[in-house]
Amino acid sequence: MPTLDATALRDFVASIFNAAGCSEEEGSRVAASLVSANLAGHDSHGVVRVPRYVAWLRDGLVVADVTPRLERETAITAVIDGRFGFGQTAASFAVEVGTKKALASGLAAVALKHAGHIGRVGEWAERAAAEGVISIHFVNVQGSLLVAPFGGVDRRLSTAPFCIGVPIEGGEPIILDFATSLVAEGKVLVASRGGPPVPDDSMILPDGRLTGDPAALYGDLSRRERNPEAGEGALRAFGLHKGSGLAVLCELLAGALTGNGTAGPRDGGRGRITNGMLSFYLRPDVIDDPEAFAQRARRFIAFCRSSRADRPGGAVLLPGEPERRQRAVREREGVPLPDEVWRSLLATADEVGLVADRIPKPR
Ligand code: NAD
């Protein structure tokens, strides 16, 4: 399996996006975001997405260098239209607006609609936490039908992620960030390209049987492109009726309320997907003295960690910790890419006409 230095991988991916039509600024932003997902251990939201993003650009489903539009605004609210540009650009802007408003007024709600794929939502919560702001994010994916609601076999929901970030003064932030499907679609994508397998109950077939076979989502796996609409099965929501209920709320708040649109058939059959996100931002000191909060939080975290492990050598981790640990390892040792992912990056570089000397050598 090739392993790439994170900086070299970032530069390579940025030059693919530049060659595909993005400005240097946007290419670098999208590349940094994808590689940061790999660094965090979420390969499903990392560079495995490059061929798909480039195909979207080519087909006009995502538009390069779009400036998000602030449609409506008060001191504590904002409605932002991503205008079908890259989600990394739209989400960066939305978090900046929400964080600034919360820092100024204590609390803010920001609705984002029509953003391209915003990637790993935890990145945006980390951004707010770095400014000392708590954030809660409900996200949905219009045009993406992947998940069966609890009790059903038919796709009616997107993988609708949910995320909360809490900064703790004098400690690491708590970042809880997950898809409401039992596994993220990207994890099935990675598995279908030779990465780690997904659990054998993560998908459901039309007859109600459970499976971990990626063909349930993508159909024939011998084709190069992965079309998540081609399979007959559906992803399952996590946590039975509870996870399915949270996914319904993500569709309602991030899809119906923001105007992004809920999960359902794709935009006029064109194949475009857009992320909607309803986010709440809170400055902790409007509730209590920040030092008192931090002390109580640190005490609780230590108490939580002090639980006996459920297996020899095991330990209780806090949300956000696995990502931080993985980042430390991969920044040092490089980002491993399954052969098929590396080959698909090389094929995409070739397709956009990238010159050979921009292609990095694996370690
Ligand atoms: P996951 O199942 O790996 O869960 C991740 C969360 O659980 C993190 O908060 C992590 O810190 C925590 N965690 C993991 N292992 C832990 C442990 N042992 N102890 C304590 N906490 C632990 O995540 P997922 O559902 O596969 O989602 C992966 C990514 O996909 C997320 O970043 C999500 O935002 C992203 N996603 C994005 C979209 C989109 O449309 N943009 C859609 C779906 C998912």
mmCIF file of C-alpha atoms and ligand atoms in Angstrom:
data_model
loop_
_atom_site.group_PDB
_atom_site.id
_atom_site.type_symbol
_atom_site.label_atom_id
_atom_site.label_comp_id
_atom_site.label_asym_id
_atom_site.label_seq_id
_atom_site.Cartn_x
_atom_site.Cartn_y
_atom_site.Cartn_z
ATOM 1 C CA MET A 1 0.000 0.000 0.000
ATOM 2 C CA PRO A 2 1.619 3.363 -0.978
ATOM 3 C CA THR A 3 2.193 5.851 1.848
ATOM 4 C CA LEU A 4 2.339 9.566 1.049
ATOM 5 C CA ASP A 5 3.749 12.398 3.043
ATOM 6 C CA ALA A 6 0.729 14.586 4.008
ATOM 7 C CA THR A 7 2.226 17.785 2.571
ATOM 8 C CA ALA A 8 3.136 16.111 -0.722
ATOM 9 C CA LEU A 9 -0.342 14.563 -0.955
ATOM 10 C CA ARG A 10 -1.943 17.962 -0.255
ATOM 11 C CA ASP A 11 0.113 19.645 -2.987
ATOM 12 C CA PHE A 12 -0.674 16.850 -5.453
ATOM 13 C CA VAL A 13 -4.420 17.004 -4.801
ATOM 14 C CA ALA A 14 -4.382 20.812 -4.968
ATOM 15 C CA SER A 15 -2.714 20.669 -8.383
ATOM 16 C CA ILE A 16 -5.326 18.159 -9.599
ATOM 17 C CA PHE A 17 -8.062 20.654 -8.636
ATOM 18 C CA ASN A 18 -6.153 23.560 -10.229
ATOM 19 C CA ALA A 19 -5.772 21.567 -13.450
ATOM 20 C CA ALA A 20 -9.490 20.719 -13.252
ATOM 21 C CA GLY A 21 -10.407 24.434 -13.157
ATOM 22 C CA CYS A 22 -10.229 25.659 -9.531
ATOM 23 C CA SER A 23 -8.218 28.703 -8.489
ATOM 24 C CA GLU A 24 -5.079 28.078 -6.453
ATOM 25 C CA GLU A 25 -6.843 29.277 -3.310
ATOM 26 C CA GLU A 26 -9.817 26.945 -3.704
ATOM 27 C CA GLY A 27 -7.731 23.980 -4.895
ATOM 28 C CA SER A 28 -5.548 24.316 -1.799
ATOM 29 C CA ARG A 29 -8.563 24.683 0.498
ATOM 30 C CA VAL A 30 -10.289 21.558 -0.843
ATOM 31 C CA ALA A 31 -7.048 19.559 -0.837
ATOM 32 C CA ALA A 32 -6.211 20.611 2.746
ATOM 33 C CA SER A 33 -9.671 19.598 3.891
ATOM 34 C CA LEU A 34 -9.583 16.178 2.200
ATOM 35 C CA VAL A 35 -6.082 15.390 3.455
ATOM 36 C CA SER A 36 -7.035 16.531 6.966
ATOM 37 C CA ALA A 37 -9.816 13.907 6.890
ATOM 38 C CA ASN A 38 -7.204 11.264 5.985
ATOM 39 C CA LEU A 39 -4.960 12.538 8.780
ATOM 40 C CA ALA A 40 -7.880 12.235 11.217
ATOM 41 C CA GLY A 41 -8.306 8.612 10.113
ATOM 42 C CA HIS A 42 -11.529 9.254 8.163
ATOM 43 C CA ASP A 43 -10.256 7.939 4.838
ATOM 44 C CA SER A 44 -13.883 7.791 3.717
ATOM 45 C CA HIS A 45 -13.863 11.609 3.552
ATOM 46 C CA GLY A 46 -10.332 11.999 2.322
ATOM 47 C CA VAL A 47 -8.649 11.867 -1.068
ATOM 48 C CA VAL A 48 -10.715 8.832 -2.092
ATOM 49 C CA ARG A 49 -13.270 11.531 -3.056
ATOM 50 C CA VAL A 50 -11.025 13.273 -5.608
ATOM 51 C CA PRO A 51 -12.192 11.354 -8.725
ATOM 52 C CA ARG A 52 -15.810 11.988 -7.787
ATOM 53 C CA TYR A 53 -15.254 15.714 -7.096
ATOM 54 C CA VAL A 54 -13.433 16.108 -10.427
ATOM 55 C CA ALA A 55 -16.257 14.305 -12.254
ATOM 56 C CA TRP A 56 -18.759 16.676 -10.577
ATOM 57 C CA LEU A 57 -16.705 19.682 -11.752
ATOM 58 C CA ARG A 58 -16.506 18.264 -15.270
ATOM 59 C CA ASP A 59 -20.266 17.678 -15.343
ATOM 60 C CA GLY A 60 -21.089 21.114 -13.894
ATOM 61 C CA LEU A 61 -22.612 19.581 -10.744
ATOM 62 C CA VAL A 62 -20.248 21.584 -8.562
ATOM 63 C CA VAL A 63 -18.967 24.986 -9.655
ATOM 64 C CA ALA A 64 -15.399 26.193 -9.075
ATOM 65 C CA ASP A 65 -14.648 29.422 -7.172
ATOM 66 C CA VAL A 66 -18.160 30.374 -6.168
ATOM 67 C CA THR A 67 -18.517 32.981 -3.430
ATOM 68 C CA PRO A 68 -21.204 31.922 -0.928
ATOM 69 C CA ARG A 69 -24.066 34.426 -0.652
ATOM 70 C CA LEU A 70 -25.184 35.807 2.702
ATOM 71 C CA GLU A 71 -28.898 35.884 1.944
ATOM 72 C CA ARG A 72 -30.288 37.104 5.238
ATOM 73 C CA GLU A 73 -28.705 38.241 8.444
ATOM 74 C CA THR A 74 -29.422 39.546 11.948
ATOM 75 C CA ALA A 75 -26.974 39.982 14.836
ATOM 76 C CA ILE A 76 -27.465 36.332 15.786
ATOM 77 C CA THR A 77 -28.694 34.569 12.630
ATOM 78 C CA ALA A 78 -27.565 34.079 9.061
ATOM 79 C CA VAL A 79 -28.849 32.248 6.000
ATOM 80 C CA ILE A 80 -26.104 31.366 3.536
ATOM 81 C CA ASP A 81 -26.476 30.000 0.012
ATOM 82 C CA GLY A 82 -23.482 27.943 -1.096
ATOM 83 C CA ARG A 83 -24.650 28.364 -4.722
ATOM 84 C CA PHE A 84 -23.504 24.835 -5.684
ATOM 85 C CA GLY A 85 -19.858 25.692 -5.124
ATOM 86 C CA PHE A 86 -17.408 23.511 -3.229
ATOM 87 C CA GLY A 87 -18.696 22.618 0.224
ATOM 88 C CA GLN A 88 -15.295 23.286 1.779
ATOM 89 C CA THR A 89 -15.577 26.927 0.675
ATOM 90 C CA ALA A 90 -19.199 27.298 1.805
ATOM 91 C CA ALA A 91 -18.722 25.543 5.168
ATOM 92 C CA SER A 92 -15.563 27.571 5.950
ATOM 93 C CA PHE A 93 -17.548 30.739 5.352
ATOM 94 C CA ALA A 94 -20.569 29.540 7.381
ATOM 95 C CA VAL A 95 -18.392 28.622 10.375
ATOM 96 C CA GLU A 96 -16.583 31.942 10.185
ATOM 97 C CA VAL A 97 -19.918 33.816 10.201
ATOM 98 C CA GLY A 98 -21.377 31.695 13.047
ATOM 99 C CA THR A 99 -18.257 31.907 15.200
ATOM 100 C CA LYS A 100 -17.950 35.685 14.775
ATOM 101 C CA LYS A 101 -21.606 36.218 15.679
ATOM 102 C CA ALA A 102 -21.345 33.951 18.742
ATOM 103 C CA LEU A 103 -18.174 35.723 19.886
ATOM 104 C CA ALA A 104 -19.951 39.074 19.524
ATOM 105 C CA SER A 105 -23.424 38.175 20.842
ATOM 106 C CA GLY A 106 -23.036 34.934 22.781
ATOM 107 C CA LEU A 107 -25.246 32.786 20.553
ATOM 108 C CA ALA A 108 -25.847 32.312 16.821
ATOM 109 C CA ALA A 109 -27.807 30.109 14.398
ATOM 110 C CA VAL A 110 -26.553 29.735 10.831
ATOM 111 C CA ALA A 111 -28.386 27.967 8.019
ATOM 112 C CA LEU A 112 -26.333 26.831 5.026
ATOM 113 C CA LYS A 113 -27.944 25.474 1.870
ATOM 114 C CA HIS A 114 -26.856 24.355 -1.598
ATOM 115 C CA ALA A 115 -23.289 23.636 -0.560
ATOM 116 C CA GLY A 116 -21.275 21.023 -2.387
ATOM 117 C CA HIS A 117 -20.016 18.129 -0.241
ATOM 118 C CA ILE A 118 -18.683 19.644 3.008
ATOM 119 C CA GLY A 119 -16.636 16.552 3.899
ATOM 120 C CA ARG A 120 -15.856 15.677 7.515
ATOM 121 C CA VAL A 121 -18.213 17.817 9.603
ATOM 122 C CA GLY A 122 -15.891 17.548 12.620
ATOM 123 C CA GLU A 123 -13.473 19.845 10.802
ATOM 124 C CA TRP A 124 -15.991 22.687 11.093
ATOM 125 C CA ALA A 125 -16.676 22.022 14.792
ATOM 126 C CA GLU A 126 -12.906 21.955 15.397
ATOM 127 C CA ARG A 127 -12.657 25.339 13.676
ATOM 128 C CA ALA A 128 -15.271 26.867 16.046
ATOM 129 C CA ALA A 129 -13.752 25.132 19.095
ATOM 130 C CA ALA A 130 -10.352 26.621 18.245
ATOM 131 C CA GLU A 131 -12.022 30.039 18.770
ATOM 132 C CA GLY A 132 -13.467 28.889 22.106
ATOM 133 C CA VAL A 133 -17.005 28.437 20.719
ATOM 134 C CA ILE A 134 -19.329 25.445 21.294
ATOM 135 C CA SER A 135 -21.118 24.322 18.110
ATOM 136 C CA ILE A 136 -23.894 21.892 17.170
ATOM 137 C CA HIS A 137 -24.437 20.904 13.525
ATOM 138 C CA PHE A 138 -27.344 19.124 11.874
ATOM 139 C CA VAL A 139 -26.429 18.163 8.295
ATOM 140 C CA ASN A 140 -28.264 16.507 5.406
ATOM 141 C CA VAL A 141 -27.521 15.587 1.819
ATOM 142 C CA GLN A 142 -30.102 16.615 -0.756
ATOM 143 C CA GLY A 143 -30.192 14.352 -3.782
ATOM 144 C CA SER A 144 -28.716 11.444 -1.885
ATOM 145 C CA LEU A 145 -30.905 8.508 -0.998
ATOM 146 C CA LEU A 146 -28.878 5.932 0.857
ATOM 147 C CA VAL A 147 -30.420 4.975 4.178
ATOM 148 C CA ALA A 148 -33.522 2.994 5.086
ATOM 149 C CA PRO A 149 -35.468 4.393 8.067
ATOM 150 C CA PHE A 150 -35.932 2.066 11.069
ATOM 151 C CA GLY A 151 -38.599 -0.490 10.223
ATOM 152 C CA GLY A 152 -38.172 -0.096 6.425
ATOM 153 C CA VAL A 153 -35.998 -1.483 3.619
ATOM 154 C CA ASP A 154 -36.398 1.375 1.125
ATOM 155 C CA ARG A 155 -33.984 4.321 0.952
ATOM 156 C CA ARG A 156 -35.653 7.405 2.401
ATOM 157 C CA LEU A 157 -32.820 9.234 4.232
ATOM 158 C CA SER A 158 -29.334 10.563 3.476
ATOM 159 C CA THR A 159 -26.427 9.623 5.755
ATOM 160 C CA ALA A 160 -27.270 12.942 7.489
ATOM 161 C CA PRO A 161 -24.333 13.560 9.852
ATOM 162 C CA PHE A 162 -24.612 15.149 13.278
ATOM 163 C CA CYS A 163 -21.791 16.859 15.116
ATOM 164 C CA ILE A 164 -21.102 18.670 18.406
ATOM 165 C CA GLY A 165 -17.869 20.398 19.335
ATOM 166 C CA VAL A 166 -17.073 21.619 22.858
ATOM 167 C CA PRO A 167 -13.856 23.489 23.654
ATOM 168 C CA ILE A 168 -12.420 22.790 27.098
ATOM 169 C CA GLU A 169 -9.988 25.386 28.397
ATOM 170 C CA GLY A 170 -6.763 23.710 29.449
ATOM 171 C CA GLY A 171 -7.720 20.479 27.668
ATOM 172 C CA GLU A 172 -8.497 19.024 24.253
ATOM 173 C CA PRO A 173 -11.907 19.821 22.700
ATOM 174 C CA ILE A 174 -14.606 17.168 22.634
ATOM 175 C CA ILE A 175 -15.663 16.578 19.013
ATOM 176 C CA LEU A 176 -18.503 14.142 18.416
ATOM 177 C CA ASP A 177 -19.065 13.700 14.684
ATOM 178 C CA PHE A 178 -20.834 10.843 12.966
ATOM 179 C CA ALA A 179 -23.083 9.840 10.097
ATOM 180 C CA THR A 180 -26.528 8.727 11.269
ATOM 181 C CA SER A 181 -26.133 5.676 9.044
ATOM 182 C CA LEU A 182 -24.530 2.667 10.704
ATOM 183 C CA VAL A 183 -21.450 3.436 8.585
ATOM 184 C CA ALA A 184 -20.751 6.475 6.382
ATOM 185 C CA GLU A 185 -21.213 5.818 2.642
ATOM 186 C CA GLY A 186 -17.538 6.702 2.187
ATOM 187 C CA LYS A 187 -16.556 3.768 4.414
ATOM 188 C CA VAL A 188 -18.427 1.432 2.038
ATOM 189 C CA LEU A 189 -16.684 3.240 -0.862
ATOM 190 C CA VAL A 190 -13.279 2.632 0.751
ATOM 191 C CA ALA A 191 -14.210 -1.027 1.420
ATOM 192 C CA SER A 192 -15.279 -1.434 -2.212
ATOM 193 C CA ARG A 193 -11.800 -0.224 -3.238
ATOM 194 C CA GLY A 194 -9.869 -2.700 -1.128
ATOM 195 C CA GLY A 195 -9.957 -0.856 2.221
ATOM 196 C CA PRO A 196 -11.163 -2.344 5.515
ATOM 197 C CA PRO A 197 -14.504 -4.192 5.288
ATOM 198 C CA VAL A 198 -17.649 -2.695 6.842
ATOM 199 C CA PRO A 199 -19.704 -4.601 9.467
ATOM 200 C CA ASP A 200 -21.893 -7.328 8.024
ATOM 201 C CA ASP A 201 -25.085 -5.715 9.333
ATOM 202 C CA SER A 202 -24.453 -2.220 7.906
ATOM 203 C CA MET A 203 -26.760 -2.614 4.897
ATOM 204 C CA ILE A 204 -30.182 -4.118 4.293
ATOM 205 C CA LEU A 205 -31.406 -5.861 1.136
ATOM 206 C CA PRO A 206 -34.930 -5.526 -0.293
ATOM 207 C CA ASP A 207 -35.918 -8.844 1.333
ATOM 208 C CA GLY A 208 -34.780 -7.627 4.768
ATOM 209 C CA ARG A 209 -31.508 -9.616 4.903
ATOM 210 C CA LEU A 210 -28.517 -7.758 6.389
ATOM 211 C CA THR A 211 -25.150 -7.576 4.590
ATOM 212 C CA GLY A 212 -21.722 -5.912 4.584
ATOM 213 C CA ASP A 213 -21.168 -6.421 0.833
ATOM 214 C CA PRO A 214 -20.528 -3.032 -0.917
ATOM 215 C CA ALA A 215 -22.349 -4.412 -3.998
ATOM 216 C CA ALA A 216 -25.573 -3.796 -2.044
ATOM 217 C CA LEU A 217 -24.911 -0.062 -2.578
ATOM 218 C CA TYR A 218 -22.923 0.056 -5.826
ATOM 219 C CA GLY A 219 -24.127 -2.984 -7.772
ATOM 220 C CA ASP A 220 -21.426 -4.389 -10.097
ATOM 221 C CA LEU A 221 -18.055 -3.715 -8.412
ATOM 222 C CA SER A 222 -16.026 -4.449 -11.568
ATOM 223 C CA ARG A 223 -16.885 -0.977 -12.936
ATOM 224 C CA ARG A 224 -14.329 1.808 -12.178
ATOM 225 C CA GLU A 225 -16.830 4.454 -11.101
ATOM 226 C CA ARG A 226 -18.906 3.835 -8.019
ATOM 227 C CA ASN A 227 -22.506 4.925 -8.363
ATOM 228 C CA PRO A 228 -24.242 4.642 -4.997
ATOM 229 C CA GLU A 229 -27.590 4.515 -6.784
ATOM 230 C CA ALA A 230 -26.716 1.349 -8.684
ATOM 231 C CA GLY A 231 -27.250 -1.148 -5.843
ATOM 232 C CA GLU A 232 -30.548 -2.607 -4.676
ATOM 233 C CA GLY A 233 -29.855 -2.369 -0.951
ATOM 234 C CA ALA A 234 -29.769 0.478 1.571
ATOM 235 C CA LEU A 235 -27.532 1.531 4.428
ATOM 236 C CA ARG A 236 -29.101 1.093 7.861
ATOM 237 C CA ALA A 237 -29.489 3.909 10.392
ATOM 238 C CA PHE A 238 -27.323 3.501 13.539
ATOM 239 C CA GLY A 239 -28.903 2.856 16.920
ATOM 240 C CA LEU A 240 -32.209 1.399 15.689
ATOM 241 C CA HIS A 241 -35.164 3.806 16.123
ATOM 242 C CA LYS A 242 -33.027 6.388 17.982
ATOM 243 C CA GLY A 243 -30.459 6.925 15.218
ATOM 244 C CA SER A 244 -33.177 6.781 12.604
ATOM 245 C CA GLY A 245 -35.065 9.484 14.559
ATOM 246 C CA LEU A 246 -31.959 11.703 14.679
ATOM 247 C CA ALA A 247 -31.559 11.278 10.901
ATOM 248 C CA VAL A 248 -35.183 12.383 10.409
ATOM 249 C CA LEU A 249 -34.425 15.522 12.477
ATOM 250 C CA CYS A 250 -31.294 16.229 10.405
ATOM 251 C CA GLU A 251 -33.402 16.009 7.229
ATOM 252 C CA LEU A 252 -36.020 18.349 8.717
ATOM 253 C CA LEU A 253 -33.629 20.967 10.163
ATOM 254 C CA ALA A 254 -30.756 20.886 7.625
ATOM 255 C CA GLY A 255 -32.899 19.994 4.611
ATOM 256 C CA ALA A 256 -36.465 21.293 5.011
ATOM 257 C CA LEU A 257 -35.820 24.361 7.224
ATOM 258 C CA THR A 258 -32.683 25.687 5.477
ATOM 259 C CA GLY A 259 -34.236 25.298 2.016
ATOM 260 C CA ASN A 260 -31.477 22.894 0.964
ATOM 261 C CA GLY A 261 -34.095 20.241 0.284
ATOM 262 C CA THR A 262 -34.440 16.883 1.996
ATOM 263 C CA ALA A 263 -33.206 13.454 0.897
ATOM 264 C CA GLY A 264 -35.069 12.317 -2.144
ATOM 265 C CA PRO A 265 -34.660 11.823 -5.850
ATOM 266 C CA ARG A 266 -31.742 13.806 -7.311
ATOM 267 C CA ASP A 267 -32.170 17.386 -8.511
ATOM 268 C CA GLY A 268 -34.080 16.916 -11.757
ATOM 269 C CA GLY A 269 -32.192 13.642 -12.279
ATOM 270 C CA ARG A 270 -28.945 15.602 -12.886
ATOM 271 C CA GLY A 271 -27.016 13.745 -10.227
ATOM 272 C CA ARG A 272 -26.127 16.746 -8.074
ATOM 273 C CA ILE A 273 -25.920 16.372 -4.300
ATOM 274 C CA THR A 274 -25.846 19.297 -1.889
ATOM 275 C CA ASN A 275 -25.203 19.515 1.823
ATOM 276 C CA GLY A 276 -27.495 21.570 4.036
ATOM 277 C CA MET A 277 -26.374 22.442 7.552
ATOM 278 C CA LEU A 278 -28.161 24.099 10.450
ATOM 279 C CA SER A 279 -25.602 25.098 13.064
ATOM 280 C CA PHE A 280 -25.857 26.618 16.529
ATOM 281 C CA TYR A 281 -22.901 28.425 18.089
ATOM 282 C CA LEU A 282 -22.541 29.290 21.777
ATOM 283 C CA ARG A 283 -19.906 31.216 23.699
ATOM 284 C CA PRO A 284 -19.578 29.255 26.977
ATOM 285 C CA ASP A 285 -19.161 32.318 29.210
ATOM 286 C CA VAL A 286 -22.750 33.454 28.561
ATOM 287 C CA ILE A 287 -23.764 30.449 30.686
ATOM 288 C CA ASP A 288 -21.126 30.469 33.420
ATOM 289 C CA ASP A 289 -17.597 31.524 34.306
ATOM 290 C CA PRO A 290 -15.385 29.714 31.735
ATOM 291 C CA GLU A 291 -12.871 28.570 34.346
ATOM 292 C CA ALA A 292 -15.627 27.030 36.501
ATOM 293 C CA PHE A 293 -17.000 25.204 33.424
ATOM 294 C CA ALA A 294 -13.540 24.011 32.392
ATOM 295 C CA GLN A 295 -12.795 22.704 35.887
ATOM 296 C CA ARG A 296 -16.067 20.762 36.064
ATOM 297 C CA ALA A 297 -15.561 19.449 32.525
ATOM 298 C CA ARG A 298 -11.975 18.326 33.178
ATOM 299 C CA ARG A 299 -13.062 16.606 36.402
ATOM 300 C CA PHE A 300 -15.858 14.770 34.598
ATOM 301 C CA ILE A 301 -13.583 13.756 31.711
ATOM 302 C CA ALA A 302 -11.058 12.286 34.161
ATOM 303 C CA PHE A 303 -13.886 10.444 35.947
ATOM 304 C CA CYS A 304 -15.169 9.075 32.636
ATOM 305 C CA ARG A 305 -11.689 7.911 31.594
ATOM 306 C CA SER A 306 -11.181 6.192 34.961
ATOM 307 C CA SER A 307 -13.666 3.439 34.045
ATOM 308 C CA ARG A 308 -12.065 -0.010 33.904
ATOM 309 C CA ALA A 309 -11.436 -1.103 30.318
ATOM 310 C CA ASP A 310 -13.711 -3.712 28.760
ATOM 311 C CA ARG A 311 -10.695 -5.694 27.468
ATOM 312 C CA PRO A 312 -7.011 -6.122 28.240
ATOM 313 C CA GLY A 313 -5.050 -3.123 26.935
ATOM 314 C CA GLY A 314 -8.269 -1.195 26.192
ATOM 315 C CA ALA A 315 -9.168 2.303 27.417
ATOM 316 C CA VAL A 316 -12.061 4.745 27.409
ATOM 317 C CA LEU A 317 -11.544 7.407 24.728
ATOM 318 C CA LEU A 318 -13.423 10.690 24.503
ATOM 319 C CA PRO A 319 -15.071 11.849 21.251
ATOM 320 C CA GLY A 320 -12.396 13.479 19.095
ATOM 321 C CA GLU A 321 -9.572 11.501 20.678
ATOM 322 C CA PRO A 322 -9.251 8.742 18.043
ATOM 323 C CA GLU A 323 -8.910 11.444 15.357
ATOM 324 C CA ARG A 324 -6.218 13.300 17.331
ATOM 325 C CA ARG A 325 -4.239 10.095 17.907
ATOM 326 C CA GLN A 326 -4.447 9.112 14.252
ATOM 327 C CA ARG A 327 -3.405 12.612 13.164
ATOM 328 C CA ALA A 328 -0.280 12.441 15.320
ATOM 329 C CA VAL A 329 0.678 9.077 13.767
ATOM 330 C CA ARG A 330 -0.059 10.005 10.160
ATOM 331 C CA GLU A 331 1.628 13.404 10.337
ATOM 332 C CA ARG A 332 4.734 11.505 11.395
ATOM 333 C CA GLU A 333 4.461 8.349 9.314
ATOM 334 C CA GLY A 334 2.474 9.520 6.262
ATOM 335 C CA VAL A 335 -0.977 8.726 4.875
ATOM 336 C CA PRO A 336 -1.428 5.140 3.692
ATOM 337 C CA LEU A 337 -3.602 4.788 0.576
ATOM 338 C CA PRO A 338 -5.004 1.485 -0.699
ATOM 339 C CA ASP A 339 -3.522 0.657 -4.146
ATOM 340 C CA GLU A 340 -6.837 1.258 -5.838
ATOM 341 C CA VAL A 341 -7.228 4.737 -4.310
ATOM 342 C CA TRP A 342 -3.690 5.676 -5.381
ATOM 343 C CA ARG A 343 -4.358 4.349 -8.906
ATOM 344 C CA SER A 344 -7.626 6.312 -9.106
ATOM 345 C CA LEU A 345 -5.735 9.517 -8.120
ATOM 346 C CA LEU A 346 -3.133 8.878 -10.827
ATOM 347 C CA ALA A 347 -5.889 8.213 -13.383
ATOM 348 C CA THR A 348 -7.638 11.470 -12.381
ATOM 349 C CA ALA A 349 -4.353 13.413 -12.609
ATOM 350 C CA ASP A 350 -3.888 11.986 -16.097
ATOM 351 C CA GLU A 351 -7.464 12.841 -17.068
ATOM 352 C CA VAL A 352 -7.017 16.531 -16.100
ATOM 353 C CA GLY A 353 -3.654 16.662 -17.902
ATOM 354 C CA LEU A 354 -1.400 17.086 -14.875
ATOM 355 C CA VAL A 355 2.257 16.985 -15.810
ATOM 356 C CA ALA A 356 4.262 14.061 -14.459
ATOM 357 C CA ASP A 357 6.593 16.143 -12.268
ATOM 358 C CA ARG A 358 3.616 17.207 -10.087
ATOM 359 C CA ILE A 359 3.058 13.570 -9.090
ATOM 360 C CA PRO A 360 4.684 12.785 -5.741
ATOM 361 C CA LYS A 361 6.609 9.583 -5.050
ATOM 362 C CA PRO A 362 5.168 7.377 -2.304
ATOM 363 C CA ARG A 363 7.547 7.012 0.667
HETATM 364 P P1 NAD B 1 -17.453 7.051 13.179
HETATM 365 O O1 NAD B 1 -18.405 5.918 13.251
HETATM 366 O O2 NAD B 1 -16.007 6.746 12.971
HETATM 367 O O3 NAD B 1 -17.617 7.894 14.517
HETATM 368 C C1 NAD B 1 -16.821 9.004 14.702
HETATM 369 C C2 NAD B 1 -17.122 9.643 16.045
HETATM 370 O O4 NAD B 1 -17.037 8.692 17.103
HETATM 371 C C3 NAD B 1 -16.066 10.682 16.340
HETATM 372 O O5 NAD B 1 -16.619 11.701 17.119
HETATM 373 C C4 NAD B 1 -15.029 9.900 17.124
HETATM 374 O O6 NAD B 1 -14.201 10.714 17.919
HETATM 375 C C5 NAD B 1 -15.905 8.996 17.937
HETATM 376 N N1 NAD B 1 -15.250 7.728 18.264
HETATM 377 C C6 NAD B 1 -14.809 6.799 17.387
HETATM 378 N N2 NAD B 1 -14.268 5.747 18.035
HETATM 379 C C7 NAD B 1 -14.387 6.031 19.354
HETATM 380 C C8 NAD B 1 -14.009 5.330 20.554
HETATM 381 N N3 NAD B 1 -13.428 4.134 20.507
HETATM 382 N N4 NAD B 1 -14.306 5.901 21.727
HETATM 383 C C9 NAD B 1 -14.905 7.104 21.774
HETATM 384 N N5 NAD B 1 -15.278 7.815 20.691
HETATM 385 C C10 NAD B 1 -15.013 7.279 19.505
HETATM 386 O O7 NAD B 1 -17.879 8.107 12.064
HETATM 387 P P2 NAD B 1 -18.793 7.873 10.776
HETATM 388 O O8 NAD B 1 -20.222 7.751 11.145
HETATM 389 O O9 NAD B 1 -18.174 6.783 9.976
HETATM 390 O O10 NAD B 1 -18.589 9.262 10.019
HETATM 391 C C11 NAD B 1 -17.343 9.528 9.387
HETATM 392 C C12 NAD B 1 -17.296 10.927 8.873
HETATM 393 O O11 NAD B 1 -18.193 11.065 7.785
HETATM 394 C C13 NAD B 1 -17.700 12.032 9.840
HETATM 395 O O12 NAD B 1 -16.630 12.946 9.881
HETATM 396 C C14 NAD B 1 -18.937 12.688 9.221
HETATM 397 O O13 NAD B 1 -19.014 14.081 9.404
HETATM 398 C C15 NAD B 1 -18.706 12.373 7.766
HETATM 399 N N6 NAD B 1 -19.925 12.420 6.973
HETATM 400 C C16 NAD B 1 -20.120 13.490 6.118
HETATM 401 C C17 NAD B 1 -21.243 13.538 5.324
HETATM 402 C C18 NAD B 1 -21.470 14.698 4.408
HETATM 403 O O14 NAD B 1 -22.462 14.685 3.679
HETATM 404 N N7 NAD B 1 -20.643 15.692 4.375
HETATM 405 C C19 NAD B 1 -22.198 12.512 5.371
HETATM 406 C C20 NAD B 1 -21.986 11.457 6.256
HETATM 407 C C21 NAD B 1 -20.841 11.417 7.056
#
